[in-house]
Short mmCIF file of C-alpha atoms and ligand atoms in Angstrom, two decimals:
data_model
loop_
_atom_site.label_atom_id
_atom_site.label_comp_id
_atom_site.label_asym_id
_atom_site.label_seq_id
_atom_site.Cartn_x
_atom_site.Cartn_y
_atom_site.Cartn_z
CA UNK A 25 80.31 124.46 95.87
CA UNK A 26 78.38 121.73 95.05
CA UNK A 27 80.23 118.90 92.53
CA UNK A 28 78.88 117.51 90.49
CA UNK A 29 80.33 114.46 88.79
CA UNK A 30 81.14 112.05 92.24
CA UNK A 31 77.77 110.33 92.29
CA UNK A 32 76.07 107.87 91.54
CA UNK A 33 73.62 109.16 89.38
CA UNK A 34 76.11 111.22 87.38
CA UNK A 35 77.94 108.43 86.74
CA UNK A 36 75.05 106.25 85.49
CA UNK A 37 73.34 109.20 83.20
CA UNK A 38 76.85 109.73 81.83
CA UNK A 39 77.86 106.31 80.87
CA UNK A 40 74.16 105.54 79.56
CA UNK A 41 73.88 108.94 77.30
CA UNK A 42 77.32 108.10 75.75
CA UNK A 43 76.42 104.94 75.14
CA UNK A 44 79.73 103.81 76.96
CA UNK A 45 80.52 101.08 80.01
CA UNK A 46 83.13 100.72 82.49
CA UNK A 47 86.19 99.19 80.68
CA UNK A 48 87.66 96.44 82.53
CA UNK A 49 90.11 96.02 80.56
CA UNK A 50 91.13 99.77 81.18
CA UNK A 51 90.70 99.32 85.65
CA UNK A 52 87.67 101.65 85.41
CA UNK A 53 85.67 101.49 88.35
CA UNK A 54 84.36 105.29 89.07
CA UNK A 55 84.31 106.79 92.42
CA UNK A 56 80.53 107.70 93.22
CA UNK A 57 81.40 109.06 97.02
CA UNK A 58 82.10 112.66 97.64
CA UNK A 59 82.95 112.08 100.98
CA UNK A 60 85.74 109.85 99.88
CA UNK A 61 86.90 112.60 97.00
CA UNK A 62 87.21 115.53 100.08
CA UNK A 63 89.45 113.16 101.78
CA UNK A 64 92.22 112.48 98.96
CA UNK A 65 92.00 116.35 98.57
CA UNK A 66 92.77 116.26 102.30
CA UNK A 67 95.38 114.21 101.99
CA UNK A 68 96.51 115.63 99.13
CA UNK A 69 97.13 118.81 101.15
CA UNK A 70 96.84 120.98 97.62
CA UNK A 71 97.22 124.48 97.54
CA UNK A 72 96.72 127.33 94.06
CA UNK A 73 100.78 126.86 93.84
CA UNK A 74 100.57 123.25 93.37
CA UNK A 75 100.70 121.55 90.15
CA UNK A 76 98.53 117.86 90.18
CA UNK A 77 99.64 115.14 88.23
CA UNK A 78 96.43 112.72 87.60
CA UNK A 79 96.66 109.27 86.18
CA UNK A 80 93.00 107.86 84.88
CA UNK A 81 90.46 110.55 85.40
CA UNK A 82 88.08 108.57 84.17
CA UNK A 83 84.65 110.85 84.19
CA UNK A 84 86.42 113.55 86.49
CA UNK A 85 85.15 113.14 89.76
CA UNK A 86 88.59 113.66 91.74
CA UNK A 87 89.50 115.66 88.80
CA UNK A 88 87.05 118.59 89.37
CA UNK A 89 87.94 118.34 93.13
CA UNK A 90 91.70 118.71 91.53
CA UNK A 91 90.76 121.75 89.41
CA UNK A 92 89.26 123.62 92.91
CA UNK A 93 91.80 122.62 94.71
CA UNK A 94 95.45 123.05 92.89
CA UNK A 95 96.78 125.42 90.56
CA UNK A 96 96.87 123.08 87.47
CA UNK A 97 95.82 119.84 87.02
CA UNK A 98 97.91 117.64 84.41
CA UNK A 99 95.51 114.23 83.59
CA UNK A 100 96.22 111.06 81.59
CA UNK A 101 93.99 109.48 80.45
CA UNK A 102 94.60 105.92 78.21
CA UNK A 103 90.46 105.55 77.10
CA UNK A 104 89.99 108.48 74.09
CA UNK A 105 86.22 107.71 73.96
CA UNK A 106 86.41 109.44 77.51
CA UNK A 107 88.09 112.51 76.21
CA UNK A 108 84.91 114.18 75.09
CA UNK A 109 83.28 113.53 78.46
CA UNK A 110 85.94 115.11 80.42
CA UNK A 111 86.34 117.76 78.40
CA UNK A 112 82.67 118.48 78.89
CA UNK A 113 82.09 117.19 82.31
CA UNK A 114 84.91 120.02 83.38
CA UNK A 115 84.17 123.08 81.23
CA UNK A 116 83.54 125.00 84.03
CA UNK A 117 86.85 124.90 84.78
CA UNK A 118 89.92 126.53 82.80
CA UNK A 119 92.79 124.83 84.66
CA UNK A 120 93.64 121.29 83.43
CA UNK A 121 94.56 119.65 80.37
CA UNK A 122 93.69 116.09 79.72
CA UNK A 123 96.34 114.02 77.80
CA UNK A 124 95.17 110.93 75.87
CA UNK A 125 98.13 108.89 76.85
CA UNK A 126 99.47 105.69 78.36
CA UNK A 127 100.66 106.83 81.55
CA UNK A 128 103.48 103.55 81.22
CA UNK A 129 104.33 105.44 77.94
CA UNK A 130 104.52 109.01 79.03
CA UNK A 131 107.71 110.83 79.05
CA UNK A 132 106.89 112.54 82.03
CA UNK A 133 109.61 115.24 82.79
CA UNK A 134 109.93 116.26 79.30
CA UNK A 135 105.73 117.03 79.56
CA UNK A 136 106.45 118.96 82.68
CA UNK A 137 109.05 121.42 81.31
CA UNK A 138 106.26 123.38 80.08
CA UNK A 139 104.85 124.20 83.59
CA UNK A 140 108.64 124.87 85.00
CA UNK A 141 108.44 127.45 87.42
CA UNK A 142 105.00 128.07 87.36
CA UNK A 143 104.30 126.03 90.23
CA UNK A 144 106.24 125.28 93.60
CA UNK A 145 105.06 121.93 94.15
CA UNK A 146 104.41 119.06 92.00
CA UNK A 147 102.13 116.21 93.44
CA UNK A 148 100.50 113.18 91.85
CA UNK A 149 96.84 112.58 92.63
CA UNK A 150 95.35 109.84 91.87
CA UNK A 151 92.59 106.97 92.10
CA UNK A 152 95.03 104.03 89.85
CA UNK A 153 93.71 101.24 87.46
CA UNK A 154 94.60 98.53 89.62
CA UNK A 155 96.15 96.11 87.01
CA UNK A 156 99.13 97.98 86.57
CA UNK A 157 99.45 99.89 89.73
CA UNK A 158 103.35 98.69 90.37
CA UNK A 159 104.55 99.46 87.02
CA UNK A 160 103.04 102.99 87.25
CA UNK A 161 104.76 103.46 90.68
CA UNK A 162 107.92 101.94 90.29
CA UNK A 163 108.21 103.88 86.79
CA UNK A 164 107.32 107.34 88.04
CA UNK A 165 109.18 107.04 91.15
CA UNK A 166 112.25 105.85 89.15
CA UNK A 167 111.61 108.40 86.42
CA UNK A 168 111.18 111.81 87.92
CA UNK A 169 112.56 113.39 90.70
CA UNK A 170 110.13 116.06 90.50
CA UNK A 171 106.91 114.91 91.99
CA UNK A 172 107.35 115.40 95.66
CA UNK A 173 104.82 113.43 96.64
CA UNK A 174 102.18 110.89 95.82
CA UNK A 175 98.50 109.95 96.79
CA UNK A 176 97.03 107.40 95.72
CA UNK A 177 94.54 105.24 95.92
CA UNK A 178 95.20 101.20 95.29
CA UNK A 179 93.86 98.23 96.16
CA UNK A 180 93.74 97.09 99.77
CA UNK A 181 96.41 94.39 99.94
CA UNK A 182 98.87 96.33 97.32
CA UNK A 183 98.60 98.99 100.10
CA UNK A 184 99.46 96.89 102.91
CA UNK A 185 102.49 95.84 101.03
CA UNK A 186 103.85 99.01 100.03
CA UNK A 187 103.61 100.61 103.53
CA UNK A 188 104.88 96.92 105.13
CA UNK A 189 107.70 96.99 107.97
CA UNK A 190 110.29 95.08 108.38
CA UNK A 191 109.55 91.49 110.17
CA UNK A 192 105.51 92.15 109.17
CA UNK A 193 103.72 89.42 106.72
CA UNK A 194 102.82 92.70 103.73
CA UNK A 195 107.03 93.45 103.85
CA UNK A 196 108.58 92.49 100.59
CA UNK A 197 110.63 94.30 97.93
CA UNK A 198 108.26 96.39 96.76
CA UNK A 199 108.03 97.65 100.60
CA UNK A 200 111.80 98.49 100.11
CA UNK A 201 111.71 99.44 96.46
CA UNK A 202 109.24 102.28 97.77
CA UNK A 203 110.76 102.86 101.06
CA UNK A 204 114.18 103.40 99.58
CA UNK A 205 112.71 107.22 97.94
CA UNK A 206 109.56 107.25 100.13
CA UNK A 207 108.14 107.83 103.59
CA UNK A 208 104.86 105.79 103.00
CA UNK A 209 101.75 105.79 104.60
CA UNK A 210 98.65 104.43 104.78
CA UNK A 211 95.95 107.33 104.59
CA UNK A 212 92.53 105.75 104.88
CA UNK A 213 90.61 102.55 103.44
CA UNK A 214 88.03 102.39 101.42
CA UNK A 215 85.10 100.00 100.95
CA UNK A 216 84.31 98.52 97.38
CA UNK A 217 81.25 99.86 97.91
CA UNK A 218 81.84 103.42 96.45
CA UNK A 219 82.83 102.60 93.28
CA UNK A 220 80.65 102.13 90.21
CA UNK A 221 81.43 98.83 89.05
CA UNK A 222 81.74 97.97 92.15
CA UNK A 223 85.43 95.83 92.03
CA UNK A 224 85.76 92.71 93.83
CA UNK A 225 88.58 93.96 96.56
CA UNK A 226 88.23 96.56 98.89
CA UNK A 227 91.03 99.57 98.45
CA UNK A 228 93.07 102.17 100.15
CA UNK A 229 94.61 105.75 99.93
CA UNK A 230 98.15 105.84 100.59
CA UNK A 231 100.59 108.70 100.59
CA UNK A 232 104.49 108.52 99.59
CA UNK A 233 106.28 111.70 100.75
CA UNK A 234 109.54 111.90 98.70
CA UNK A 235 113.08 112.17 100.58
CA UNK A 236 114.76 115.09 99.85
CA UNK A 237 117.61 113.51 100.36
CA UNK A 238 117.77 109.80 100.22
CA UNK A 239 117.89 108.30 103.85
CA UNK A 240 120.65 105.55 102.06
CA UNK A 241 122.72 105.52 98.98
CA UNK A 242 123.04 102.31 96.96
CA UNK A 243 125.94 103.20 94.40
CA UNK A 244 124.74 100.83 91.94
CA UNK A 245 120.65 101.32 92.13
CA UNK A 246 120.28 98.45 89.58
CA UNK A 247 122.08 96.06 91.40
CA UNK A 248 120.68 97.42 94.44
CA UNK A 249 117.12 96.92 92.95
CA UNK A 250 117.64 93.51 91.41
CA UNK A 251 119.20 92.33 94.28
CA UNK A 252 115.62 93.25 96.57
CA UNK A 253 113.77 91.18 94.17
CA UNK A 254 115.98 88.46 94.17
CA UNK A 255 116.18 88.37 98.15
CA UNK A 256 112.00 88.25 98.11
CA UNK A 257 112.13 85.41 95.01
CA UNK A 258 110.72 82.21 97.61
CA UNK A 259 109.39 83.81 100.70
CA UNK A 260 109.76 80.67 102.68
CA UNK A 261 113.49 80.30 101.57
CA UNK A 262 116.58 82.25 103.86
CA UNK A 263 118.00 85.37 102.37
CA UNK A 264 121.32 82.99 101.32
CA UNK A 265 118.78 79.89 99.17
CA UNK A 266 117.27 83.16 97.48
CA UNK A 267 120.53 84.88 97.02
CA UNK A 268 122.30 81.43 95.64
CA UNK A 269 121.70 81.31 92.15
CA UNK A 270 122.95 84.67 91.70
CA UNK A 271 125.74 84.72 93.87
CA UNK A 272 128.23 82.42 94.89
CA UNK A 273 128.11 81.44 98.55
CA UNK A 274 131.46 82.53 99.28
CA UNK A 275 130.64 86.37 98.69
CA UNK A 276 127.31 85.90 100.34
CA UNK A 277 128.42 84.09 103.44
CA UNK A 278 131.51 86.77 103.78
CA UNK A 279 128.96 89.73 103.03
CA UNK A 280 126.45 87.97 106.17
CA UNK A 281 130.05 88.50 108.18
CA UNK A 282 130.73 91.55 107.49
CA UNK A 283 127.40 92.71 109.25
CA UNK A 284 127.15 90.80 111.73
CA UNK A 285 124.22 88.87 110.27
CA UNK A 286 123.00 85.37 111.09
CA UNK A 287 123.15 82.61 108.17
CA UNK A 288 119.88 81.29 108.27
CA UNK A 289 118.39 85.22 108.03
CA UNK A 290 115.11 85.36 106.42
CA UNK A 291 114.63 88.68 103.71
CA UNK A 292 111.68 89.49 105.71
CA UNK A 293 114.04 90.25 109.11
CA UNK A 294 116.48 92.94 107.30
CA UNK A 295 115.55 96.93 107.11
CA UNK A 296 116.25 98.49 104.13
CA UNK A 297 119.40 99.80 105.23
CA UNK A 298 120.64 96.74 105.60
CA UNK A 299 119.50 95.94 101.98
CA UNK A 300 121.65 98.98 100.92
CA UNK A 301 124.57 98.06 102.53
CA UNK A 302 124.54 94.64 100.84
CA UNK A 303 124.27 96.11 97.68
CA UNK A 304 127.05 98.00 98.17
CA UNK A 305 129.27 95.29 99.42
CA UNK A 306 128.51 93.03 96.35
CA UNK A 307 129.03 96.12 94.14
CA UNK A 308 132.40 96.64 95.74
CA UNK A 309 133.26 92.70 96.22
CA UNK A 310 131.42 90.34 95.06
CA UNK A 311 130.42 89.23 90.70
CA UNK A 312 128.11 86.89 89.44
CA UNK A 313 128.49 83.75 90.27
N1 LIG B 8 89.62 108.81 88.46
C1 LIG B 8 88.38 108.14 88.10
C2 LIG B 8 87.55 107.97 89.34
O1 LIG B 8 88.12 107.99 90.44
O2 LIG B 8 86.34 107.77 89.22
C3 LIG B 8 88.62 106.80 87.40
C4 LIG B 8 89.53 105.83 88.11
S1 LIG B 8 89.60 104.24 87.36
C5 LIG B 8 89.98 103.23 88.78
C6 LIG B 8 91.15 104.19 86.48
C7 LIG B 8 91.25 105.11 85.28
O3 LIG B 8 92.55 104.94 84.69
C8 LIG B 8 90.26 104.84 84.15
O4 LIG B 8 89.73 106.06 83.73
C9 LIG B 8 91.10 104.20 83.04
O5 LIG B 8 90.60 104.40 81.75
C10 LIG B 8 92.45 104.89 83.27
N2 LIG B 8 93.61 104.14 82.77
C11 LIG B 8 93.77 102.80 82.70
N3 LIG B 8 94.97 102.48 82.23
C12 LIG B 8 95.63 103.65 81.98
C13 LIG B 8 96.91 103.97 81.47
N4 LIG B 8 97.77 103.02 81.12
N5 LIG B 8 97.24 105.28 81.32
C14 LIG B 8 96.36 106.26 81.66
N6 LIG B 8 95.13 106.00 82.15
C15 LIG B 8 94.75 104.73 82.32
#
C-alpha cells in the first residue's frame, strides 16, 4: 500500500493548509522518510495481536504504519491543534484512538484496562520529543509492567548512553537505570536529515526488551535507584568521593570489602550487578550518614 503521510510534501501541504508550524516547544520535528518508518515497524516486530502504545504522533506518519501493522494503536498526543489532523490524516483506518494527553501525566495502566485481554502483547512505538525523553522512559518503565517492550527513537548521544557498557565513556546511571528491567539495544541511526524541521543532532532507534524476570533484585528499588545517581554525581570523582556525602565512609569502605572491590573504584568500572548488590548491603547495613 502506498502511505501516505511520511513525506515531505505531505508534511509541508499539511502544516501550511492548517495554518500550523512545528512546535519546538512541543519536540516536533516530523519524520518525512518512509524508508526509515518500515524499519521501526521492523524493529517493532508487530503483529494483528499486538497492542501499540505511541507517544507524539504528531501528523501520523509512524502512526498509519502502526494502524497496518498492529492490532490497535493507543497514541498520545500533548498538541490538541493536531487532533483534527490525525483524526483526518488516519480515517482510513478504524484501529487507533488518539488521546490528547501529557504522556508525563498519563495514568497508563489504568488506560490500558480497557484493552485487557484483547491483545497478547503490548509494545510502545515511538519517535520521542527529545526534551523529555528520560522522564518518559524512566516513568513508563517504572510505571507499568505491562509493555514488554520498547522502540524508540531518541537522539543520538541519549542512545549511546542508554545502551552504554560497563567501562565505555556513554555508561552512566541511566545505562543501569535501563539495564536493570531492560536488554537494550541499539537498532539503527538516523541522520537529521529526515526530519522536517530538520533538528540540530542526529538520532537513533533503540529497542528495550523487558526481563521477564529481573536478571537482579534490589530489595529497596529507591535506594537502589538513588544510590546509581549518586555513584554517577562527578564522573571524574571514585565511586567512594561520590558516595561520601551520603554515606559515611565506614559503611562504604566495609561494603568495598565485602566484594572484593578496590578503594579508588571509579562508577564507570562496576556492572550493574554489582550496583545491586551494594544496594542491598547498605539496605541491610548501612544509614545515612
Ligand atoms: N511521530 C511523529 C513523527 O514521527 O513524525 C512526531 C514526532 S515529534 C519528534 C514528537 C511528538 O511528540 C510531537 O507530535 C509532539 O507534539 C508530541 N509531544 C511532545 N510532548 C509530549 C507529551 N508530553 N505528551 C505527548 N506527546 C508529546
Amino acid at each position: 500500500m502506498q502511505n501516505k503521510i511520511g513525506n515531505k510534501s505531505f508534511i509541508d501541504k499539511t502544516l501550511n493548509d492548517n495554518n500550523l508550524y512545528a512546535k519546538k516547544k512541543f519536540g516536533q520535528n516530523f519524520l518525512k522518510d518512509q524508508n526509515i518508518l518500515s524499519k521501526i515497524i521492523e524493529a517493532a516486530n508487530l503483529d494483528k495481536d499486538t497492542l501499540a502504545i505511541e507517544i507524539g504522533p504528531g501528523l501520523g506518519s509512524l502512526t498509519e504504519r502502526l494502524c497496518e501493522s498492529a492490532g490497535f494503536v493507543l497514541a498520545y498526543e500533548i498538541d490538541i491543534d493536531l487532533i483534527p489532523i490525525l483524526n483526518e490524516n488516519l480515517k482510513e483506518h478504524n484501529n487507533f484512538k488518539i488521546v490528547n494527553k501529557d504522556i508525563l501525566e498519563v495514568d497508563i495502566n489504568k488506560d490500558l484496562l480497557e484493552y485487557e485481554g484483547k491483545y497478547k502483547n503490548i509494545v510502545l512505538v515511538a519517535n520521542l520529543p527529545y526534551y523529555i525523553t528520560t522522564p518518559i522512559i524512566l516513568g513508563l518503565l517504572e510505571n507499568t509492567k505491562k509493555i514488554k517492550k520498547y522502540v524508540m527513537m531518541v537522539q543520538l548521544e541519549v542512545a549511546d548512553r542508554i545502551c552504554g557498557k560497563p567501562k565505555t565513556k556513554d555508561y552512566n546511571a541511566l545505562s543501569i537505570a535501563i539495564g536493570y528491567r531492560a536488554n537494550a539495544y541499539k537498532n539503527f541511526n538516523v541522520p537529521r536529515t529526515v526530519f522536517i524541521p530538520e533538528p540540530n543532532v542526529d538520532s537513533a532507534v533503540i529497542s528495550l526488551d523487558l526481563y521477564e524476570k529481573p536478571q537482579y533484585i534490589a530489595k529497596n528499588e529507591d535506594l537502589f535507584f538513588k544510590l546509581i545517581r549518586e555513584s554517577f554525581n562527578q564522573r571524574r570523582k571514585t565511586l567512594i568521593n561520590n558516595l561520601s556525602k551520603a554515606y559515611s565512609k565506614e559503611l562504604i569502605n566495609n561494603m568495598l570489602n565485602e566484594f572484593n572491590i578496590k578503594q579508588n573504584v571509579r562508577s564507570e568500572e562496576l556492572d550493574i550487578k554489582t550496583f545491586v548488590d551494594f544496594s542491598n548491603y547498605i539496605s541491610e547495613n548501612g544509614d545515612k550518614k
